[in-house]
Short mmCIF file of C-alpha atoms in Angstrom, two decimals:
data_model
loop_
_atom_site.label_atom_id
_atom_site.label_comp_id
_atom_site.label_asym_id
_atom_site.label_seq_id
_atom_site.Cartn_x
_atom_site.Cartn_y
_atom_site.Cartn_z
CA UNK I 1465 -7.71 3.56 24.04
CA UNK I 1466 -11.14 4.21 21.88
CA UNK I 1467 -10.50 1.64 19.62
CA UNK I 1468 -9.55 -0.79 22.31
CA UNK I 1469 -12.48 0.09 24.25
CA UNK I 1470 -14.88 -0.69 20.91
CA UNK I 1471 -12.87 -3.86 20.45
CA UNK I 1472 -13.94 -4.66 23.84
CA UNK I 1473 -17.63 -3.63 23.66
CA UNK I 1474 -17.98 -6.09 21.07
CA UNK I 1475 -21.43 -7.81 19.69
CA UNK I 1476 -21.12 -10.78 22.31
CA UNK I 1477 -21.36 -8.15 25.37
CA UNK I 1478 -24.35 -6.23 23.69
CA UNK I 1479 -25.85 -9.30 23.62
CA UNK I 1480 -24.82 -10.27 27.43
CA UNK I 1481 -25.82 -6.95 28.15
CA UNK I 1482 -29.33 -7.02 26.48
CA UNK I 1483 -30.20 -10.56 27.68
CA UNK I 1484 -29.59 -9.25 30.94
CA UNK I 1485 -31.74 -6.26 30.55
CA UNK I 1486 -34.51 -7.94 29.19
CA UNK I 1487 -34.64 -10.11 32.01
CA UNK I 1488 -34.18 -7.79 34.77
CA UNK I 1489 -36.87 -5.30 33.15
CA UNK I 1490 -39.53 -8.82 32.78
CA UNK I 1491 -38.48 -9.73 36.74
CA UNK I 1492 -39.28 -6.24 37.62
CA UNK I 1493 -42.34 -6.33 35.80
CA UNK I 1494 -43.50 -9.83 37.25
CA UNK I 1495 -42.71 -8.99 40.28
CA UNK I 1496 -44.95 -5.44 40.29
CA UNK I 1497 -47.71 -7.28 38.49
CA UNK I 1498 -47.59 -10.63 41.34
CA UNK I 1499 -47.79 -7.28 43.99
CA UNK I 1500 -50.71 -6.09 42.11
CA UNK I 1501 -52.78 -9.00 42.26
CA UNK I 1502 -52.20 -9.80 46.05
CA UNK I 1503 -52.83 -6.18 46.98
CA UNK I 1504 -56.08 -6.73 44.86
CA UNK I 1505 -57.07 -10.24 47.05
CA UNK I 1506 -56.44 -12.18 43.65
CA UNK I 1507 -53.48 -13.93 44.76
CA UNK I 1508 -52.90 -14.27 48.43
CA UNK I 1509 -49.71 -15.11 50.36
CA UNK I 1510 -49.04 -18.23 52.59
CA UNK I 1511 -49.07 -16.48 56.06
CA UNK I 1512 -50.14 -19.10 58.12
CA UNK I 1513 -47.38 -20.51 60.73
CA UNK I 1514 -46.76 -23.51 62.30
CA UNK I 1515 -45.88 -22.62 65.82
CA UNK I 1516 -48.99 -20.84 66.45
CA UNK I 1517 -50.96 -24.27 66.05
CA UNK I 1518 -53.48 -22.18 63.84
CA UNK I 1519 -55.53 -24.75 61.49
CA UNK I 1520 -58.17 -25.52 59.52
CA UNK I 1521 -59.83 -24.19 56.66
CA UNK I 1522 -57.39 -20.72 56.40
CA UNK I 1523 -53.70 -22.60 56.74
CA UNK I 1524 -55.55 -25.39 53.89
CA UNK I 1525 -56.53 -22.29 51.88
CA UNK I 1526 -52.82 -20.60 52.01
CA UNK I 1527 -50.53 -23.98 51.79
CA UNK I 1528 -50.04 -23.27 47.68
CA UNK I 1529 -49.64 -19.76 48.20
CA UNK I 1530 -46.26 -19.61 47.39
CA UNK I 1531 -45.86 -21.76 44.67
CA UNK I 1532 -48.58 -19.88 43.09
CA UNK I 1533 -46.49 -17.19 43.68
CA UNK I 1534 -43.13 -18.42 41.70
CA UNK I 1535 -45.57 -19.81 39.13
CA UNK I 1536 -47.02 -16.84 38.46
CA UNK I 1537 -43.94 -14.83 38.22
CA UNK I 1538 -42.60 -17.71 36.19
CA UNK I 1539 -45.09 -17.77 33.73
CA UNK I 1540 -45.91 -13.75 33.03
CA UNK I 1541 -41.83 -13.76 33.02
CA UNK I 1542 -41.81 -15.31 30.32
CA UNK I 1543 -44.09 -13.97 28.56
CA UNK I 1544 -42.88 -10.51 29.07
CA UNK I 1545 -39.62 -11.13 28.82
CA UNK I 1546 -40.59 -12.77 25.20
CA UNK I 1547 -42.15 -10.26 23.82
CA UNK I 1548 -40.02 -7.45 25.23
CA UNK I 1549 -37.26 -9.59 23.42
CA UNK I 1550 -39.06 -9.64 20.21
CA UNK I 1551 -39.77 -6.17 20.31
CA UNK I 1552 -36.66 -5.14 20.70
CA UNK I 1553 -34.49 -7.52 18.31
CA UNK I 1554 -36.46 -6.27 15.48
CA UNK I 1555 -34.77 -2.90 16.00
CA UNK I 1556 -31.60 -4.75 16.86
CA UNK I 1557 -31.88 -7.00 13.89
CA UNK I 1558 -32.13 -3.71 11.58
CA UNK I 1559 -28.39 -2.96 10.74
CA UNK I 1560 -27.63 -6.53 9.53
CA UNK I 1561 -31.32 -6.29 7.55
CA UNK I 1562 -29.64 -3.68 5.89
CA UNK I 1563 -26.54 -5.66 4.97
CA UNK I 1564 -28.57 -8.20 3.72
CA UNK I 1565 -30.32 -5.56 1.20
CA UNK I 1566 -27.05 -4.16 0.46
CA UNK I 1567 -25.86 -7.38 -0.71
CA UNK I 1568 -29.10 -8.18 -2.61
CA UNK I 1569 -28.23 -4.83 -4.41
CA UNK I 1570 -24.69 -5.68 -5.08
CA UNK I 1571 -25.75 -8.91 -6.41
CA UNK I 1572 -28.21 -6.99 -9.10
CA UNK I 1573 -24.97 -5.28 -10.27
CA UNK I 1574 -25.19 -1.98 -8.24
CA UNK I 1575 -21.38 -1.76 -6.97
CA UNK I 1576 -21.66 2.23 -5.42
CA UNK I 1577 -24.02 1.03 -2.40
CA UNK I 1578 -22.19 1.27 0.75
CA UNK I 1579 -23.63 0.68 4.50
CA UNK I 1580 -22.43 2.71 7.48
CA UNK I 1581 -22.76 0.89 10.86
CA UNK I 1582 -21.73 2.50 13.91
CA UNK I 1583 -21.52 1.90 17.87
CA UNK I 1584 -20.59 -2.36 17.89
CA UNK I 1585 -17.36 -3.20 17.03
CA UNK I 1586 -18.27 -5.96 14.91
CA UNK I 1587 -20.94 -4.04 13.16
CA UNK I 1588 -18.72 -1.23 12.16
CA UNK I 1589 -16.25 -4.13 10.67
CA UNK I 1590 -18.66 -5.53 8.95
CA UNK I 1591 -19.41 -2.20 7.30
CA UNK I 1592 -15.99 -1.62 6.63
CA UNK I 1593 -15.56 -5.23 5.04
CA UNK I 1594 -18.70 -4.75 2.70
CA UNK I 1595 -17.69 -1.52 1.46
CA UNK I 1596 -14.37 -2.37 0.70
CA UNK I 1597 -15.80 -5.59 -1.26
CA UNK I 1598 -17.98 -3.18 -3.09
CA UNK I 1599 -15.32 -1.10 -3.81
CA UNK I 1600 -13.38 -3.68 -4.93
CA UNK I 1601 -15.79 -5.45 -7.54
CA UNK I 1602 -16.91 -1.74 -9.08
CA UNK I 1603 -12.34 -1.67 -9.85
CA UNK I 1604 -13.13 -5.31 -10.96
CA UNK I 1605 -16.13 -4.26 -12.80
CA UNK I 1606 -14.45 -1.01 -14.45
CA UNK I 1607 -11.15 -3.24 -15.46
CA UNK I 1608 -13.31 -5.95 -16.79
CA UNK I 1609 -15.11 -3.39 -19.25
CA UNK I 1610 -11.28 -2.26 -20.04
CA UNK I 1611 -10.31 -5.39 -20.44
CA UNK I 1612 -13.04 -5.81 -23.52
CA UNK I 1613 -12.78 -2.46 -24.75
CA UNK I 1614 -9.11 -2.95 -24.78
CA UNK I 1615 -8.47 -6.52 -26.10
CA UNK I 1616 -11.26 -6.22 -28.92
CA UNK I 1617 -9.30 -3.06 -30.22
CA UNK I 1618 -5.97 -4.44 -29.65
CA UNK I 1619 -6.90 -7.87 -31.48
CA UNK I 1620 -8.77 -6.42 -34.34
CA UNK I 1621 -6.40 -3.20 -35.39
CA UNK I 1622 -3.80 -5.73 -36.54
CA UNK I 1623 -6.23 -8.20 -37.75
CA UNK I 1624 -7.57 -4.86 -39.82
CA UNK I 1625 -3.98 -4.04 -41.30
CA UNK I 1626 -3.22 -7.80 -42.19
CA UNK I 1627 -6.47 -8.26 -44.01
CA UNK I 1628 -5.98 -4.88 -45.40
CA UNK I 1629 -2.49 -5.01 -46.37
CA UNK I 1630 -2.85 -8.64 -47.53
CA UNK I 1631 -5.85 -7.97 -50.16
CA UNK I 1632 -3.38 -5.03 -51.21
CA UNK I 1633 -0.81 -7.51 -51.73
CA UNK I 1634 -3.09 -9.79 -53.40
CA UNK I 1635 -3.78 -7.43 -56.47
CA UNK I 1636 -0.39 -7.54 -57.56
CA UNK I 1637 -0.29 -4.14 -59.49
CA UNK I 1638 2.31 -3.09 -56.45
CA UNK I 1639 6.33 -2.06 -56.95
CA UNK I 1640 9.13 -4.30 -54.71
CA UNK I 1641 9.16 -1.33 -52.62
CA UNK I 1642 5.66 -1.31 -51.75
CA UNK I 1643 5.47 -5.27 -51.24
CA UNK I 1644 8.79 -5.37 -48.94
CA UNK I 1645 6.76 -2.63 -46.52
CA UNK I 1646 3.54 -4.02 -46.54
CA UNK I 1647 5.15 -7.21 -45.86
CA UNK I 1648 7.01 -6.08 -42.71
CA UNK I 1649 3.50 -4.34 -41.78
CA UNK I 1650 2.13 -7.57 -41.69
CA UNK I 1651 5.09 -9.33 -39.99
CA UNK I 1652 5.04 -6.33 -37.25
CA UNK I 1653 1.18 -6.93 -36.89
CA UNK I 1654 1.28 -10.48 -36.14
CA UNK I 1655 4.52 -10.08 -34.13
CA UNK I 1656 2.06 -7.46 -31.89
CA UNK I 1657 -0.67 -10.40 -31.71
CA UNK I 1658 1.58 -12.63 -31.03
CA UNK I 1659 2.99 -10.46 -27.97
CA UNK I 1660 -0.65 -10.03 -26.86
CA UNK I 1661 -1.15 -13.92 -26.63
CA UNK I 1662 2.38 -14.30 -24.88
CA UNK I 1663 1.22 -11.70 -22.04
CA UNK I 1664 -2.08 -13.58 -21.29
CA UNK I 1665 -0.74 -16.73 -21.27
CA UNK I 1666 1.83 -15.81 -19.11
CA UNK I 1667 0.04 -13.56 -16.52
CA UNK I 1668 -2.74 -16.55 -15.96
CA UNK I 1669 0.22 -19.00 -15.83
CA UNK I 1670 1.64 -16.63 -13.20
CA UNK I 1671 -1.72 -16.10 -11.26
CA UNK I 1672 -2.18 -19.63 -10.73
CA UNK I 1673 1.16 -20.23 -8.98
CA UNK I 1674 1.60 -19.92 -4.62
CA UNK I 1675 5.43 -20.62 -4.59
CA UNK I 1676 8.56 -19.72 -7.00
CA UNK I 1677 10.11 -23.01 -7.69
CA UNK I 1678 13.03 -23.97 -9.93
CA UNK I 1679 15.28 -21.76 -8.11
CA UNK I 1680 19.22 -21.29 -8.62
CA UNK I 1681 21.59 -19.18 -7.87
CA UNK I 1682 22.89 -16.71 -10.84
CA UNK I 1683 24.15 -12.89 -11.04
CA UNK I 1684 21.26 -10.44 -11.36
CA UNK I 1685 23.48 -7.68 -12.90
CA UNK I 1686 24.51 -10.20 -15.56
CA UNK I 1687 20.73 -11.04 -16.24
CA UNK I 1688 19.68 -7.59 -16.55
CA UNK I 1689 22.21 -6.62 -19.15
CA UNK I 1690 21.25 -9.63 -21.25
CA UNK I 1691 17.68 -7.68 -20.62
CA UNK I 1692 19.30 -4.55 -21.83
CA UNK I 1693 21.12 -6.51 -24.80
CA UNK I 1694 17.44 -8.11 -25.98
CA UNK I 1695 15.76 -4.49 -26.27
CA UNK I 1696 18.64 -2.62 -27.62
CA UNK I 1697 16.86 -2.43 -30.88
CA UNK I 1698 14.24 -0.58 -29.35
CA UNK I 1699 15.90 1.92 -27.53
CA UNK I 1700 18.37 2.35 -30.33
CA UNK I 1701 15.66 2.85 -32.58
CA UNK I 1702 14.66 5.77 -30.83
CA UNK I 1703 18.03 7.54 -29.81
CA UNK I 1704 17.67 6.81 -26.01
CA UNK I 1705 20.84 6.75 -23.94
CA UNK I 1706 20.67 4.20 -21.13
CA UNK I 1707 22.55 4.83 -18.27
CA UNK I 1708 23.30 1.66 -16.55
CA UNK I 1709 24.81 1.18 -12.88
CA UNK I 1710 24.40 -2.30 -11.70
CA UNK I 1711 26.31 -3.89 -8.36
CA UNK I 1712 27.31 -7.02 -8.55
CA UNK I 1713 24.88 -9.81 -6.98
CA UNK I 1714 24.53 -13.21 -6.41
CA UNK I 1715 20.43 -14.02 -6.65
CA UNK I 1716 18.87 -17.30 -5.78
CA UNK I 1717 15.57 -17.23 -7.68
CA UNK I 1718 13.79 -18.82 -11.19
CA UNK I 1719 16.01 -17.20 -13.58
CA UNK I 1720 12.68 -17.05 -16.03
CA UNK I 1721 10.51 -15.32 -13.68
CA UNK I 1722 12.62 -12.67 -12.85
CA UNK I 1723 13.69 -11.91 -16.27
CA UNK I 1724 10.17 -11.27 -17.38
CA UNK I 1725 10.95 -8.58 -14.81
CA UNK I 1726 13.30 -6.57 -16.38
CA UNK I 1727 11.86 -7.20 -19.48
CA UNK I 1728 9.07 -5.39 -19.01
CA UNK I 1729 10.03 -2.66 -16.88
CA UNK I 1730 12.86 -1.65 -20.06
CA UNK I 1731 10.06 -2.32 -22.27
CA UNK I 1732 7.42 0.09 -20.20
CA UNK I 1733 10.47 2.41 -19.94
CA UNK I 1734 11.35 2.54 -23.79
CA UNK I 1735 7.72 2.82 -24.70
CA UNK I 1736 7.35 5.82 -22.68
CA UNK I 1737 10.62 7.79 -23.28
CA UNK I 1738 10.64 10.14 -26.02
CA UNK I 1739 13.50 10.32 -29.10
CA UNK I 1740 16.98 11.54 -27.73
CA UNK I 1741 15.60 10.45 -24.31
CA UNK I 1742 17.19 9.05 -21.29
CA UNK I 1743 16.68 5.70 -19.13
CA UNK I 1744 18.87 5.31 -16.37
CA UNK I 1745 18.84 1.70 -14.79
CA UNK I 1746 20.43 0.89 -11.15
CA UNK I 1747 20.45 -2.01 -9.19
CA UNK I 1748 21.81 -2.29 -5.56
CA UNK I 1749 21.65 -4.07 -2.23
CA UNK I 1750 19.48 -3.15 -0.20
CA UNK I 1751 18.30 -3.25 3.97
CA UNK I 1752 15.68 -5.46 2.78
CA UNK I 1753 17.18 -7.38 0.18
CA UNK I 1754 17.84 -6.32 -4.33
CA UNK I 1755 16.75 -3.10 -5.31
CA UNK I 1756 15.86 -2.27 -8.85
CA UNK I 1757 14.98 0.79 -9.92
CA UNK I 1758 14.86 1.89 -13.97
CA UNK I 1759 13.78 5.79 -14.52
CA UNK I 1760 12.79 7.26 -17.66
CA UNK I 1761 12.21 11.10 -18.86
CA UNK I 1762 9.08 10.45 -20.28
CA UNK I 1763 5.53 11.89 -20.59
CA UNK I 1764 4.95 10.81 -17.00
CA UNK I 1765 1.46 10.23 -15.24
CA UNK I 1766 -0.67 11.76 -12.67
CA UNK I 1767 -2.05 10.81 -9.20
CA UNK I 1768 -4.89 8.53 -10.44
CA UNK I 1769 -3.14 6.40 -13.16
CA UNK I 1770 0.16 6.03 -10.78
CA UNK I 1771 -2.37 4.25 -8.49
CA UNK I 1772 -3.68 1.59 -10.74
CA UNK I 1773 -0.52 1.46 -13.02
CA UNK I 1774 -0.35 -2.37 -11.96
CA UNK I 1775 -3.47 -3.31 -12.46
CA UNK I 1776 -4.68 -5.78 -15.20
CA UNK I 1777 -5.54 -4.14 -18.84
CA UNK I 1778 -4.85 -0.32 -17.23
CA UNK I 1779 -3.47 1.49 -19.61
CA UNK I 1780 -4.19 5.02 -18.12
CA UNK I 1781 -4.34 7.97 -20.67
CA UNK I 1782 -5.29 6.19 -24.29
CA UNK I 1783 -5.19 10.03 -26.20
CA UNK I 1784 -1.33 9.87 -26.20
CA UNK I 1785 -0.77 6.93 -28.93
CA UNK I 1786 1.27 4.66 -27.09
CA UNK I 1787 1.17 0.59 -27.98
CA UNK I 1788 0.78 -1.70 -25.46
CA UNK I 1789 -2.27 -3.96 -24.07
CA UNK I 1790 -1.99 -3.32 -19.98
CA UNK I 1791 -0.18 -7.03 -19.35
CA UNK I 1792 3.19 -6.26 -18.68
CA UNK I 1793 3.17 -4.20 -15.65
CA UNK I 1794 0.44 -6.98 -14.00
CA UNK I 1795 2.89 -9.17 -14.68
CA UNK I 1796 5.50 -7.60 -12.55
CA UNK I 1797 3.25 -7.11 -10.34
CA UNK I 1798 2.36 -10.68 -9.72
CA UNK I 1799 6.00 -11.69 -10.29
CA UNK I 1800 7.18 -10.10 -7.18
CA UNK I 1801 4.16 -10.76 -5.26
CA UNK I 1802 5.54 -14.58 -5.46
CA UNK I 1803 9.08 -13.62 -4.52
CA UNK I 1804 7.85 -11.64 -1.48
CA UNK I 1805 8.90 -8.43 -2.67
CA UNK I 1806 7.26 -5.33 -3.68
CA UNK I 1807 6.54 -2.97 -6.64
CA UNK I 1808 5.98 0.86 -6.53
CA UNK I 1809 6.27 3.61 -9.13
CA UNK I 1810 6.89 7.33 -8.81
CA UNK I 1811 5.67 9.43 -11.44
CA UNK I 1812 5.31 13.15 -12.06
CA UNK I 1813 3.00 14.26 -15.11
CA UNK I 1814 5.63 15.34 -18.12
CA UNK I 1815 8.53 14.78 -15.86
CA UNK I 1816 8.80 10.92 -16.12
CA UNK I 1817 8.25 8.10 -14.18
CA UNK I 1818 10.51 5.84 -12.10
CA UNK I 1819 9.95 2.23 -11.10
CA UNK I 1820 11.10 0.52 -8.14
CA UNK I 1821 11.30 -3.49 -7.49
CA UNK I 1822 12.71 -4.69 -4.04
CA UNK I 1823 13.28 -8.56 -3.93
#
């Protein structure tokens, strides 16, 4: 009822309501000072009348009293009701002068102002709108220091080891042994880079689309095990047991976009999940439609870094020496924005993490 009320006592009646003040108070006014000035013999009524066949030089004297009258009221009306107007606006004016500062200091670079407007609907939107915008460009801000923190260090450690492997190479004084694992140093190096440019083509490829086109009908199940069969090396590598329960579904969709999917939610699993560990993949229907979910018993995250887990370049906690450049999950992200769908993640600090995708 409060909020509908506010809704209701919206900028357009404060302004009714004002108007109508300011023009009652200058009548009121008017009228007191027009009262003044006949009590005072300055402006005298018409009084004469007709009937009483009174004439002469008091009836000529009085026929313009009443116009004078209205003309007077008229004029010192307007007057009064002007500046009463302009006195008042300027204190009216002040919430949206403060707006305009705020924005002059948001434009300088200072993202933590915020504005708090109460009583008019409209203003307190307005408030609410700004500060959200603020809020927004400081993430914006923050991720686009990440984003050059991150992609000078991830661009020039493997530029490091390939020059530094390569002039090592280069003096020749090194056994078949040593040249075979420098060499697949290098390879894995430029493989890494290589990933790196892959992810930000393919997230500002994805950014710029509005629809998913291409679409066909396929099996999801049979999509994600091909997923599963294209990072076995990985997980194998490590000793991780996958645990793998998929329902059979028929999916109409673009078979590349949602294999980028599952791709990189194994791949985010993997990375995370510790020797010997476990990653247990399911996929179901659902009420709302496909639901994927892939869980791993890794090192987890906390409250903060589960919150901007899909956001561009976050990596969250750098100190635990994991690989990766912040793409991938972004890339789900926007993936199932396009399909309609939805991403969310449950994590629990050293417990592990689970990710669910509903298409």
């Amino acid at each position: 009822m409060g909020n509908w009320l506010r809704k209701r006592w919206g900028l357009t009646v404060s302004l009714v309501l004002f108007v109508f003040a300011v023009m009652m108070v200058a009548l009121v006014l008017a009228g007191l000072f027009v009262i003044g000035l006949h009590m005072a013999g300055v402006l005298p009524f018409g009084d004469g009348d007709p009937e009483s066949g009174v004439a002469g030089h008091e009836s000529e004297r009085n026929v313009g009293g009443p116009f004078h009258v209205v003309l007077a009221m008229m004029i010192f009306s307007a007057f009064l009701g002007t500046t009463i107007a302009a006195f008042f606006s300027k204190k009216a004016l002040k919430p949206i002068h403060r707006v305009v500062d705020a924005t002059h200091r948001v434009a300088d670079g200072d993202f933590d102002v915020r504005v708090d407007l109460r009583g008019i609907y409209e203003l307190e939107a307005l408030s609410q709108g700004f500060n959200k915008m603020a809020q927004e460009l400081s993430s914006i801000e923050t991720l686009r220091g990440d984003f050059i923190n991150n992609f000078s260090h991830e661009f020039k450690t493997p530029i490091g080891s390939i020059r530094g492997y390569a002039k090592l190479l280069r003096e020749g004084s090194l056994s078949e042994g040593e040249k075979r694992e420098y060499l697949d140093i290098i390879i894995a190096e430029a493989e890494r880079l290589g990933a790196l440019a892959t992810n930000i083509l393919n997230l500002s490829k994805y950014e710029t689309l509005e629809i998913v086109t291409d679409k066909t009908m396929f099996r999801l199940d049979e999509q994600i095990r091909r997923a599963l069969v294209l990072t076995e090396p990985r997980w194998s590598a490590k000793g991780i047991v996958v645990d793998v329960e998929l329902e059979e579904i028929m999916y109409e969709g673009n078979e590349d976009l949602t294999q980028q999917i599952w791709l990189n939610l194994l791949d985010n699993a993997i990375k995370f999940t510790g020797r010997g560990g476990t990653v247990n993949v399911r996929l179901d229907k659902w009420e709302e439609g496909v639901r994927f979910r892939v869980r791993d018993d890794g090192i987890g995250m906390d409250e903060q870094t589960a919150s901007r887990i899909f956001d561009k370049f976050y990596q969250g906690d750098h100190s635990r020496g994991t690989v990766g450049n912040g793409l991938g999950l972004a890339i789900v992200k926007r993936i199932v924005d396009l399909y309609g769908g939805r991403a969310e993640v449950q994590s629990e600090l050293g417990v592990g993490s689970e990710f669910c995708v509903i298409l």
